[in-house]
PDB file of N, CA, C and O in Angstrom:
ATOM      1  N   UNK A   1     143.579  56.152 110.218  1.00 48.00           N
ATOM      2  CA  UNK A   1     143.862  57.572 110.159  1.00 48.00           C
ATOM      3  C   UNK A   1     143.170  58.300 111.297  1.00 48.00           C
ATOM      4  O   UNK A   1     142.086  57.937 111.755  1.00 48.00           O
ATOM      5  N   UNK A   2     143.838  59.314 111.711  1.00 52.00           N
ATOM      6  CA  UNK A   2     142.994  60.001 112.636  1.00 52.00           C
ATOM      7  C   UNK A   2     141.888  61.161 112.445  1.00 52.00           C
ATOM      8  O   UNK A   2     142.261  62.210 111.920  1.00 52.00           O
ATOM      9  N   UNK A   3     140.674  61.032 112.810  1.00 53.00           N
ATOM     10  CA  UNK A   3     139.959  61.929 112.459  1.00 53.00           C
ATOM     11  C   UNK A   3     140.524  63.499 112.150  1.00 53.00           C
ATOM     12  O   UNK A   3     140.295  64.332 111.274  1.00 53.00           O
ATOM     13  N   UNK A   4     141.429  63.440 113.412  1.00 58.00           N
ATOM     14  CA  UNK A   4     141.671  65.604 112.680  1.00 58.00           C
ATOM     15  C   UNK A   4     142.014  65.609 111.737  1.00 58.00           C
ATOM     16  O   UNK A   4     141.842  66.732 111.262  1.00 58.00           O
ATOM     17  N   UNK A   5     142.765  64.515 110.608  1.00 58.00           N
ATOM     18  CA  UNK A   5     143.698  64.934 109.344  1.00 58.00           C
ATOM     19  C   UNK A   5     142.327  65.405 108.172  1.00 58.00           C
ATOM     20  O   UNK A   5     142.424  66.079 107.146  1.00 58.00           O
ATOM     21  N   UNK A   6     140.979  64.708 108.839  1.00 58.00           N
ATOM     22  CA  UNK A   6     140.149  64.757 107.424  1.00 58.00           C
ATOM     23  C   UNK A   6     139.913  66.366 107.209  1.00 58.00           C
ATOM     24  O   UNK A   6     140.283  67.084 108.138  1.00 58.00           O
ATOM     25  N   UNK A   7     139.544  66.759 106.486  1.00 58.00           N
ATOM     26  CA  UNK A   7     138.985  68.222 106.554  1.00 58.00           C
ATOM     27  C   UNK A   7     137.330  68.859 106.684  1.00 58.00           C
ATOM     28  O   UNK A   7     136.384  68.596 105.942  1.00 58.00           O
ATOM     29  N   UNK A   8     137.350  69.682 107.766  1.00 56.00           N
ATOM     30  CA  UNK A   8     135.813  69.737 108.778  1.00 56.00           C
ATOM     31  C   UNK A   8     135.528  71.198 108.192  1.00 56.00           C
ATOM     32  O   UNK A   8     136.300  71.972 107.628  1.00 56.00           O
ATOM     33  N   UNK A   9     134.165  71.326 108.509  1.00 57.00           N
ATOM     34  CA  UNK A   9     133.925  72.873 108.278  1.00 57.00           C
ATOM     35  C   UNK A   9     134.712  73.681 109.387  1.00 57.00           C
ATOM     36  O   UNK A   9     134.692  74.880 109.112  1.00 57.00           O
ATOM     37  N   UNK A  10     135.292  73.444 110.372  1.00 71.00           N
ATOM     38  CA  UNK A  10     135.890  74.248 111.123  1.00 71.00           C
ATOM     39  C   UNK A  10     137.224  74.073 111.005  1.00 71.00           C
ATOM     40  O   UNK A  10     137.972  74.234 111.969  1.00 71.00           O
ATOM     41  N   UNK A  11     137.780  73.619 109.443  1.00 77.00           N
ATOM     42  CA  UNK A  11     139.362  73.357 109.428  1.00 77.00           C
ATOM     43  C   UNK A  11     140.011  74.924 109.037  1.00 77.00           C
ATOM     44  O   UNK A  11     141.238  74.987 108.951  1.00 77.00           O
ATOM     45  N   UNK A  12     139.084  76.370 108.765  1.00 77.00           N
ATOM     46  CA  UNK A  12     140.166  77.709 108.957  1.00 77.00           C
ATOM     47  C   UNK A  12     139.779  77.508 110.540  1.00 77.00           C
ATOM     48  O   UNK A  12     140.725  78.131 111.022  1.00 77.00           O
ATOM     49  N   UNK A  13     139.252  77.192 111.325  1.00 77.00           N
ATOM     50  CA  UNK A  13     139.490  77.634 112.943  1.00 77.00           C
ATOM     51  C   UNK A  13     140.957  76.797 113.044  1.00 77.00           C
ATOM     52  O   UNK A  13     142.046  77.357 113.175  1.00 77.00           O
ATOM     53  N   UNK A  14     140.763  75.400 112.959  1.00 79.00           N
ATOM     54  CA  UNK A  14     142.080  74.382 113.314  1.00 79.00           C
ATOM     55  C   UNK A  14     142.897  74.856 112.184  1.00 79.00           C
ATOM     56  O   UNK A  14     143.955  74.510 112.709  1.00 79.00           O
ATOM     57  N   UNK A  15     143.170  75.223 111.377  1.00 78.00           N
ATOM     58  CA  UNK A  15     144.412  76.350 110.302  1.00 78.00           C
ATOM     59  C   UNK A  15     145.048  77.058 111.638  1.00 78.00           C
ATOM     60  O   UNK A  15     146.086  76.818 112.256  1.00 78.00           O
ATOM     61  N   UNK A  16     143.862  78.165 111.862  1.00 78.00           N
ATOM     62  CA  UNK A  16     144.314  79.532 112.974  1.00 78.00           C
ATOM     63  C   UNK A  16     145.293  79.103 113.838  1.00 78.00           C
ATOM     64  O   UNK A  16     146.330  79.673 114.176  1.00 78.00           O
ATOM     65  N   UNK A  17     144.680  77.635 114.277  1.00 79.00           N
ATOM     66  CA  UNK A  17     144.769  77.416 115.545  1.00 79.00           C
ATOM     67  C   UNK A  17     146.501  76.638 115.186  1.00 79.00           C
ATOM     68  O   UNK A  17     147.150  76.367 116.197  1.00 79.00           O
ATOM     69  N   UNK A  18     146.810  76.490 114.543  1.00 82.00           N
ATOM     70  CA  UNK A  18     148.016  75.346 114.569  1.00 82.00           C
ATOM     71  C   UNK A  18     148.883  76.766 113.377  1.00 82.00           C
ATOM     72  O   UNK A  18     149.734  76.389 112.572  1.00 82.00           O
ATOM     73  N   UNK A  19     148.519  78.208 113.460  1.00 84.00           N
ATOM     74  CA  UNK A  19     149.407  78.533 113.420  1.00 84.00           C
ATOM     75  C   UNK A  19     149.605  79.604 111.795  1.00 84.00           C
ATOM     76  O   UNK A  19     150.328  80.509 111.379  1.00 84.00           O
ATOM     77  N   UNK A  20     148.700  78.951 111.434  1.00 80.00           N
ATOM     78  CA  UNK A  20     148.493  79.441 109.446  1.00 80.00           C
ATOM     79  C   UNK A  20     147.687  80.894 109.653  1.00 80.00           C
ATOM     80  O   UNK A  20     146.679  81.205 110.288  1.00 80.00           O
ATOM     81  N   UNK A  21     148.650  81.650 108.786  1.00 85.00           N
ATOM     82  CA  UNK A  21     147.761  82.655 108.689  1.00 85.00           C
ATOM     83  C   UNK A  21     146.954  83.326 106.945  1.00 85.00           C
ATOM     84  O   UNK A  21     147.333  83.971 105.968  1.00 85.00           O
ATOM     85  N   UNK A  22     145.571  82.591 107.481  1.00 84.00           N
ATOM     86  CA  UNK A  22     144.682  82.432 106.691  1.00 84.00           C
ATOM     87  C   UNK A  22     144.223  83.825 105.349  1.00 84.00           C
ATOM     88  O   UNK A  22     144.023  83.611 104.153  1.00 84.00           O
ATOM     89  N   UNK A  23     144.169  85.151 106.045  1.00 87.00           N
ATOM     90  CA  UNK A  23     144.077  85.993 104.892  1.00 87.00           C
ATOM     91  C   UNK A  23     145.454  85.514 103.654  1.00 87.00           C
ATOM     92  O   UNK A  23     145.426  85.191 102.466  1.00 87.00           O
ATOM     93  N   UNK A  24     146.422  85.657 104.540  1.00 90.00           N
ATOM     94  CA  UNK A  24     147.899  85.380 103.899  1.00 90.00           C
ATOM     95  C   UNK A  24     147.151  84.650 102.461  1.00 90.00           C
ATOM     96  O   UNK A  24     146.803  85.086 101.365  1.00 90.00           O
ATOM     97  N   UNK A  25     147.129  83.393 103.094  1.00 87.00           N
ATOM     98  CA  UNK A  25     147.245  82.085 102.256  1.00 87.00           C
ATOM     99  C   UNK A  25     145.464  81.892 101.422  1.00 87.00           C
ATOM    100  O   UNK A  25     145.273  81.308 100.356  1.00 87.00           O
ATOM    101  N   UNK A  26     144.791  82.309 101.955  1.00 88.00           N
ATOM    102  CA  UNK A  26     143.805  82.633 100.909  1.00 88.00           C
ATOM    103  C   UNK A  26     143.845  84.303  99.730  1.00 88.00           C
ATOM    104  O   UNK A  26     143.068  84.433  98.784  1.00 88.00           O
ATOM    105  N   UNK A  27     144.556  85.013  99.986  1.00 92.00           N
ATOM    106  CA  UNK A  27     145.212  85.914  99.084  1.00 92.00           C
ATOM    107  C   UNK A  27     145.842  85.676  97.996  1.00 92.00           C
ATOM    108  O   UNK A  27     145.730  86.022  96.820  1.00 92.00           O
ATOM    109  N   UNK A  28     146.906  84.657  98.933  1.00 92.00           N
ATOM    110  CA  UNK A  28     147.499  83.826  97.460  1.00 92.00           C
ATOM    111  C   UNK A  28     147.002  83.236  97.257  1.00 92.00           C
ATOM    112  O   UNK A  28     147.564  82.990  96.190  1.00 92.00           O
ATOM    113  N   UNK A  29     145.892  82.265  97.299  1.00 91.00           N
ATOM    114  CA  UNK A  29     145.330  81.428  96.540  1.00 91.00           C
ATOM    115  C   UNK A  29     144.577  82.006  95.342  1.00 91.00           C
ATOM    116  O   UNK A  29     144.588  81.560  94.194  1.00 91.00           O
ATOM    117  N   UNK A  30     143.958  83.012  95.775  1.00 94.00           N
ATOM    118  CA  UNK A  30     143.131  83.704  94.756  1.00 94.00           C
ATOM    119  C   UNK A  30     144.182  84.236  93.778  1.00 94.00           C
ATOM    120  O   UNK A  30     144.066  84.001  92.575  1.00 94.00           O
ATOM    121  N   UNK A  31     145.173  84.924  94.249  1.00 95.00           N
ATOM    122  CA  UNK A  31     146.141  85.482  92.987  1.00 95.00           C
ATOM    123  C   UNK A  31     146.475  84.054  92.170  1.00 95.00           C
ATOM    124  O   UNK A  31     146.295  84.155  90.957  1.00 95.00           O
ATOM    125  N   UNK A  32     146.748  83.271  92.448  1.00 95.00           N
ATOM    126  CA  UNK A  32     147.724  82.284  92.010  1.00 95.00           C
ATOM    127  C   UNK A  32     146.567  81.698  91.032  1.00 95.00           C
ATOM    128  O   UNK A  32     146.895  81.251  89.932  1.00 95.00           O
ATOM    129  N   UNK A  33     145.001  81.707  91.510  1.00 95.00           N
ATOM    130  CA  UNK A  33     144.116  81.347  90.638  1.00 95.00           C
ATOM    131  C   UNK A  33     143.944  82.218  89.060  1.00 95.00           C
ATOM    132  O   UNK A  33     143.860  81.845  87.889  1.00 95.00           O
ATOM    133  N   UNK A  34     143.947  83.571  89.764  1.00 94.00           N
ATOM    134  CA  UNK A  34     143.662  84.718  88.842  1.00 94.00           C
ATOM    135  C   UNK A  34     145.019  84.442  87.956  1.00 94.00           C
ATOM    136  O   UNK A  34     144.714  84.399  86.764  1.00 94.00           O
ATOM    137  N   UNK A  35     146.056  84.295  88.117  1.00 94.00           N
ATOM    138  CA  UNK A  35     147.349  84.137  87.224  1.00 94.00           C
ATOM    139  C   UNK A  35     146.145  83.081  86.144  1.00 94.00           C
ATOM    140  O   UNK A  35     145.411  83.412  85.214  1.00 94.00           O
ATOM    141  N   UNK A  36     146.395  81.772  86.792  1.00 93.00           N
ATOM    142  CA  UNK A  36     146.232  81.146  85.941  1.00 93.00           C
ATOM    143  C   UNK A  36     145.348  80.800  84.843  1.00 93.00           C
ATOM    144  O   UNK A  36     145.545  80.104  83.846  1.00 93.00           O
ATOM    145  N   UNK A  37     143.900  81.712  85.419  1.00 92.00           N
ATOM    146  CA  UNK A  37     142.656  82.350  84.327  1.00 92.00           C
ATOM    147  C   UNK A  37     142.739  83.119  83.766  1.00 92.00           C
ATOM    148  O   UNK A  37     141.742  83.442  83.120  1.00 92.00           O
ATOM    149  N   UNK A  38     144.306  84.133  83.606  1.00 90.00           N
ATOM    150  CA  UNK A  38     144.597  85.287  83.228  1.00 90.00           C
ATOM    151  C   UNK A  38     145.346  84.557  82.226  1.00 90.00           C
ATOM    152  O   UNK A  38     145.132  84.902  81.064  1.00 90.00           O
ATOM    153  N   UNK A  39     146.155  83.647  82.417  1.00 90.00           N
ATOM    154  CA  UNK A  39     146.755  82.777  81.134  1.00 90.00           C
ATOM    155  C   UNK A  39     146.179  81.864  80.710  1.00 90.00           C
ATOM    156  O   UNK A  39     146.918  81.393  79.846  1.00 90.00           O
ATOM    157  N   UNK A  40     144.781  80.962  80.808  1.00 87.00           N
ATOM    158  CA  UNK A  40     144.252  80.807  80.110  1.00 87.00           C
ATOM    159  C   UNK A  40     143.041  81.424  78.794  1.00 87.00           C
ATOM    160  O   UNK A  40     142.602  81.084  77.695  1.00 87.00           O
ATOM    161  N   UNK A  41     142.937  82.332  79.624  1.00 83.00           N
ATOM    162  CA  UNK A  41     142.511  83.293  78.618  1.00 83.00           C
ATOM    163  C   UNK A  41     143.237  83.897  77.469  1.00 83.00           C
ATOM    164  O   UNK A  41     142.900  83.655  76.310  1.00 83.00           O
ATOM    165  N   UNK A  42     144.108  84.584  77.735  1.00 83.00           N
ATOM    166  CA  UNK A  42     145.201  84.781  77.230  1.00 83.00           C
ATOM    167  C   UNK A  42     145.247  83.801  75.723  1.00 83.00           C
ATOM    168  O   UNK A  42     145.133  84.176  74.556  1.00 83.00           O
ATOM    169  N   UNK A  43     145.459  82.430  76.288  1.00 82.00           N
ATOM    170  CA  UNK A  43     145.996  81.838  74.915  1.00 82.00           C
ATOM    171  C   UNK A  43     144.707  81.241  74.668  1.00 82.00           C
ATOM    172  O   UNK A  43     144.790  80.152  74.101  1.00 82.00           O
ATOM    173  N   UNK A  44     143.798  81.548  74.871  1.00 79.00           N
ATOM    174  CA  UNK A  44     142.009  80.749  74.137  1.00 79.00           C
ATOM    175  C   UNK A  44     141.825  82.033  72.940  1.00 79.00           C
ATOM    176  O   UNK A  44     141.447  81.866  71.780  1.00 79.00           O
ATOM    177  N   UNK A  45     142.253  83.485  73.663  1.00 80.00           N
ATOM    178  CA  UNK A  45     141.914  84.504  72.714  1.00 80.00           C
ATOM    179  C   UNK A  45     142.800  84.540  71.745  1.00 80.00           C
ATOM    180  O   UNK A  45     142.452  84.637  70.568  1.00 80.00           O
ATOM    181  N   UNK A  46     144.473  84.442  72.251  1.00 77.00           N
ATOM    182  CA  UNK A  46     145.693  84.267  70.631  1.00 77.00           C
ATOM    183  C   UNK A  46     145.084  83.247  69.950  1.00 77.00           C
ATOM    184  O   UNK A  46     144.807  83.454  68.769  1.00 77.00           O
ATOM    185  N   UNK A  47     144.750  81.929  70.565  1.00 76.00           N
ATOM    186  CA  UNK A  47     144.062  80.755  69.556  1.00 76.00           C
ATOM    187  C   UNK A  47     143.021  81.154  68.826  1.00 76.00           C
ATOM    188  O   UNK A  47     142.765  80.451  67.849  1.00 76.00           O
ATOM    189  N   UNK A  48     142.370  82.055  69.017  1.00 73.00           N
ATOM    190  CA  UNK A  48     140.817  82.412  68.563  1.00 73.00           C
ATOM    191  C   UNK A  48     141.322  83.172  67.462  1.00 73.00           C
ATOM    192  O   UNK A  48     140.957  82.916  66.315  1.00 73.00           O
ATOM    193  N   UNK A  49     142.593  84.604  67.870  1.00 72.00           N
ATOM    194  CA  UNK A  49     142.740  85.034  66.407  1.00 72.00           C
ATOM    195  C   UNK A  49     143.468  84.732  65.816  1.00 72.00           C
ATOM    196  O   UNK A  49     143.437  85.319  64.734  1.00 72.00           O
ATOM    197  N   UNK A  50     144.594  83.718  65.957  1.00 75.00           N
ATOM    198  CA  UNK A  50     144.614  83.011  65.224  1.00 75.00           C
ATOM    199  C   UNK A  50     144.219  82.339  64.219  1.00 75.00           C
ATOM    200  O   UNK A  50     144.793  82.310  63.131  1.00 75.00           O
ATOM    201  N   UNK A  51     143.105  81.690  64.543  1.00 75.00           N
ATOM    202  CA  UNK A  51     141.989  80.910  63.352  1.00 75.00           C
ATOM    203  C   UNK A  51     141.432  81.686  62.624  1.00 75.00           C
ATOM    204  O   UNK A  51     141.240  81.375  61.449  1.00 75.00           O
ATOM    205  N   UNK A  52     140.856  83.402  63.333  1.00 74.00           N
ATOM    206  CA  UNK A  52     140.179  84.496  61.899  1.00 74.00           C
ATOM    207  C   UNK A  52     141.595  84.859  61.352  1.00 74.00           C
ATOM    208  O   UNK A  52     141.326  84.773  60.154  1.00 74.00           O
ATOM    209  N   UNK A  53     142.604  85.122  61.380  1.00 76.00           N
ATOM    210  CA  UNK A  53     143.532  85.564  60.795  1.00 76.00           C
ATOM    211  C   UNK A  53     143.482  84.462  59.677  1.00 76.00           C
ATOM    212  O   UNK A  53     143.332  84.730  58.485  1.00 76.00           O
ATOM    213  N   UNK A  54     143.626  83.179  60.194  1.00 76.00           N
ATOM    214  CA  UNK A  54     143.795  81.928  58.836  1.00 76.00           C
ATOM    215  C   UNK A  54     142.785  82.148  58.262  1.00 76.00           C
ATOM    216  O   UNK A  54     143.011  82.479  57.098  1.00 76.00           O
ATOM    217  N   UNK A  55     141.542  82.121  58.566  1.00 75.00           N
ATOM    218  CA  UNK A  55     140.302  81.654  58.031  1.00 75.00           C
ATOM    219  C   UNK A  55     140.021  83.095  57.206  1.00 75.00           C
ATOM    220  O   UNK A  55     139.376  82.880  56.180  1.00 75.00           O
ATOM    221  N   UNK A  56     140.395  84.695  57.440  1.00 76.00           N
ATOM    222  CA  UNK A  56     140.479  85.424  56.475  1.00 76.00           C
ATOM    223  C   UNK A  56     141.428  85.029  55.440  1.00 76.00           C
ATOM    224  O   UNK A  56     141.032  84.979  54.276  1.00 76.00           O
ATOM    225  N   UNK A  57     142.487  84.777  55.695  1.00 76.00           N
ATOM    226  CA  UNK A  57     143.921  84.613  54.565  1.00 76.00           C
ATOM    227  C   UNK A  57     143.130  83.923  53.792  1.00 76.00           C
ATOM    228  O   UNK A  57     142.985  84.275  52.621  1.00 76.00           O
ATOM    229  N   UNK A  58     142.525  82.907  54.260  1.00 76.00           N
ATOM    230  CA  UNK A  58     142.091  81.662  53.332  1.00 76.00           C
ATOM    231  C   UNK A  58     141.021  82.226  52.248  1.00 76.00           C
ATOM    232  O   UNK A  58     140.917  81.937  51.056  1.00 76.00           O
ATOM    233  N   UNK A  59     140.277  83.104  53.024  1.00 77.00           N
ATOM    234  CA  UNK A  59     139.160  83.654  51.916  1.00 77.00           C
ATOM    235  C   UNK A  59     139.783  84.819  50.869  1.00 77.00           C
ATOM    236  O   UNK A  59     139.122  84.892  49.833  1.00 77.00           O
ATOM    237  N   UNK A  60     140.718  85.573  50.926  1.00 74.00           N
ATOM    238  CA  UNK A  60     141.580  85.970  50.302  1.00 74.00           C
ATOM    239  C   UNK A  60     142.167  85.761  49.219  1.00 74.00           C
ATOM    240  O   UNK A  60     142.049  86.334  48.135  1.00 74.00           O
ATOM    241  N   UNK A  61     143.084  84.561  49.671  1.00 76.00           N
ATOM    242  CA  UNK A  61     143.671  83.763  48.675  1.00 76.00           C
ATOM    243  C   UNK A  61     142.515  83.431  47.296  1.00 76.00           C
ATOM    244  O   UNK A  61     142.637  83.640  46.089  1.00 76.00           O
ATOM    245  N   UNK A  62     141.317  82.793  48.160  1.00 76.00           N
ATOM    246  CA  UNK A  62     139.902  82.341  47.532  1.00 76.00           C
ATOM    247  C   UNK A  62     139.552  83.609  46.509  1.00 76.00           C
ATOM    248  O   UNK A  62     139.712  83.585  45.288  1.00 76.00           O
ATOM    249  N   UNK A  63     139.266  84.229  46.946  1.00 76.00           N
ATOM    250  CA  UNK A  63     139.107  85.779  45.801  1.00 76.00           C
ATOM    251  C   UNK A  63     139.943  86.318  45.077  1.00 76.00           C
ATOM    252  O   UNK A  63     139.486  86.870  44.077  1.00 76.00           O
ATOM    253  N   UNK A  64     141.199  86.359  45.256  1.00 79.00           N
ATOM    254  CA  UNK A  64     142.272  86.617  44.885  1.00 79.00           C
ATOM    255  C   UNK A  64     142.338  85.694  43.400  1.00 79.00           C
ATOM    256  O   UNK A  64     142.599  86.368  42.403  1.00 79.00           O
ATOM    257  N   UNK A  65     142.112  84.143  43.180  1.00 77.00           N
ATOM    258  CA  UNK A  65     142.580  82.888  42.723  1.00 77.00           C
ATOM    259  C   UNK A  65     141.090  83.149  41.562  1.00 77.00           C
ATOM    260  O   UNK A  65     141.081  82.805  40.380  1.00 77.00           O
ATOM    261  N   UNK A  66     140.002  83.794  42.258  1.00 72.00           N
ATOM    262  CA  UNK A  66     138.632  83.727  41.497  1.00 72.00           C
ATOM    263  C   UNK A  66     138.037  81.940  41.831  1.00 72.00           C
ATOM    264  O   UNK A  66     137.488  81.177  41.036  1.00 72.00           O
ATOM    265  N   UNK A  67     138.341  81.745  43.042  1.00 63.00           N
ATOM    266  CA  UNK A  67     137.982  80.547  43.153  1.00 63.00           C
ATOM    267  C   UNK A  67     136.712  80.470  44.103  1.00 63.00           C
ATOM    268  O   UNK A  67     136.948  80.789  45.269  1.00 63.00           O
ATOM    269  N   UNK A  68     135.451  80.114  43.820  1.00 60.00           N
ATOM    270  CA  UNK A  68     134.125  80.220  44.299  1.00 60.00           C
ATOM    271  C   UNK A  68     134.087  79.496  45.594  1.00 60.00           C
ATOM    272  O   UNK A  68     134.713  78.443  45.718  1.00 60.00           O
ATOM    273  N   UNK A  69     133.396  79.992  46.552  1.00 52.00           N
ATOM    274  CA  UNK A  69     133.695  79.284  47.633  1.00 52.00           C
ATOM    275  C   UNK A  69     132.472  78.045  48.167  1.00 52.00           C
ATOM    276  O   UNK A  69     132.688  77.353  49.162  1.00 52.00           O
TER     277      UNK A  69
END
């Protein structure tokens, strides 16, 4: 393999240089990150209330039934 393919601390100079334009493509990188921490969050928190929604019903039912917990 040839050394330029590896990646150097000066690979945004050789980016610039062969043509990439770097705010561009580090802009989107960050959005495209933020999407995807924006939807993991997203469904960690529906999962989360999810489980108090069950886990109230459940104690409910439990009081409701006179059943000791």
């Amino acid at each position: 393999r040839d050394l330029h393919s590896f990646p150097t601390r000066r690979s945004s100079d050789l980016a610039q240089s062969s043509g990439v334009s770097l705010p561009r493509y580090k802009t989107l990188a960050f959005a495209v990150s933020a999407a995807y921490a924006g939807v993991a969050g997203s469904l960690g928190i529906s999962e989360a209330n999810v489980r108090v929604i069950r886990h109230r019903a459940i104690h409910q039912l439990r009081d409701c039934m006179g059943v000791a917990a």
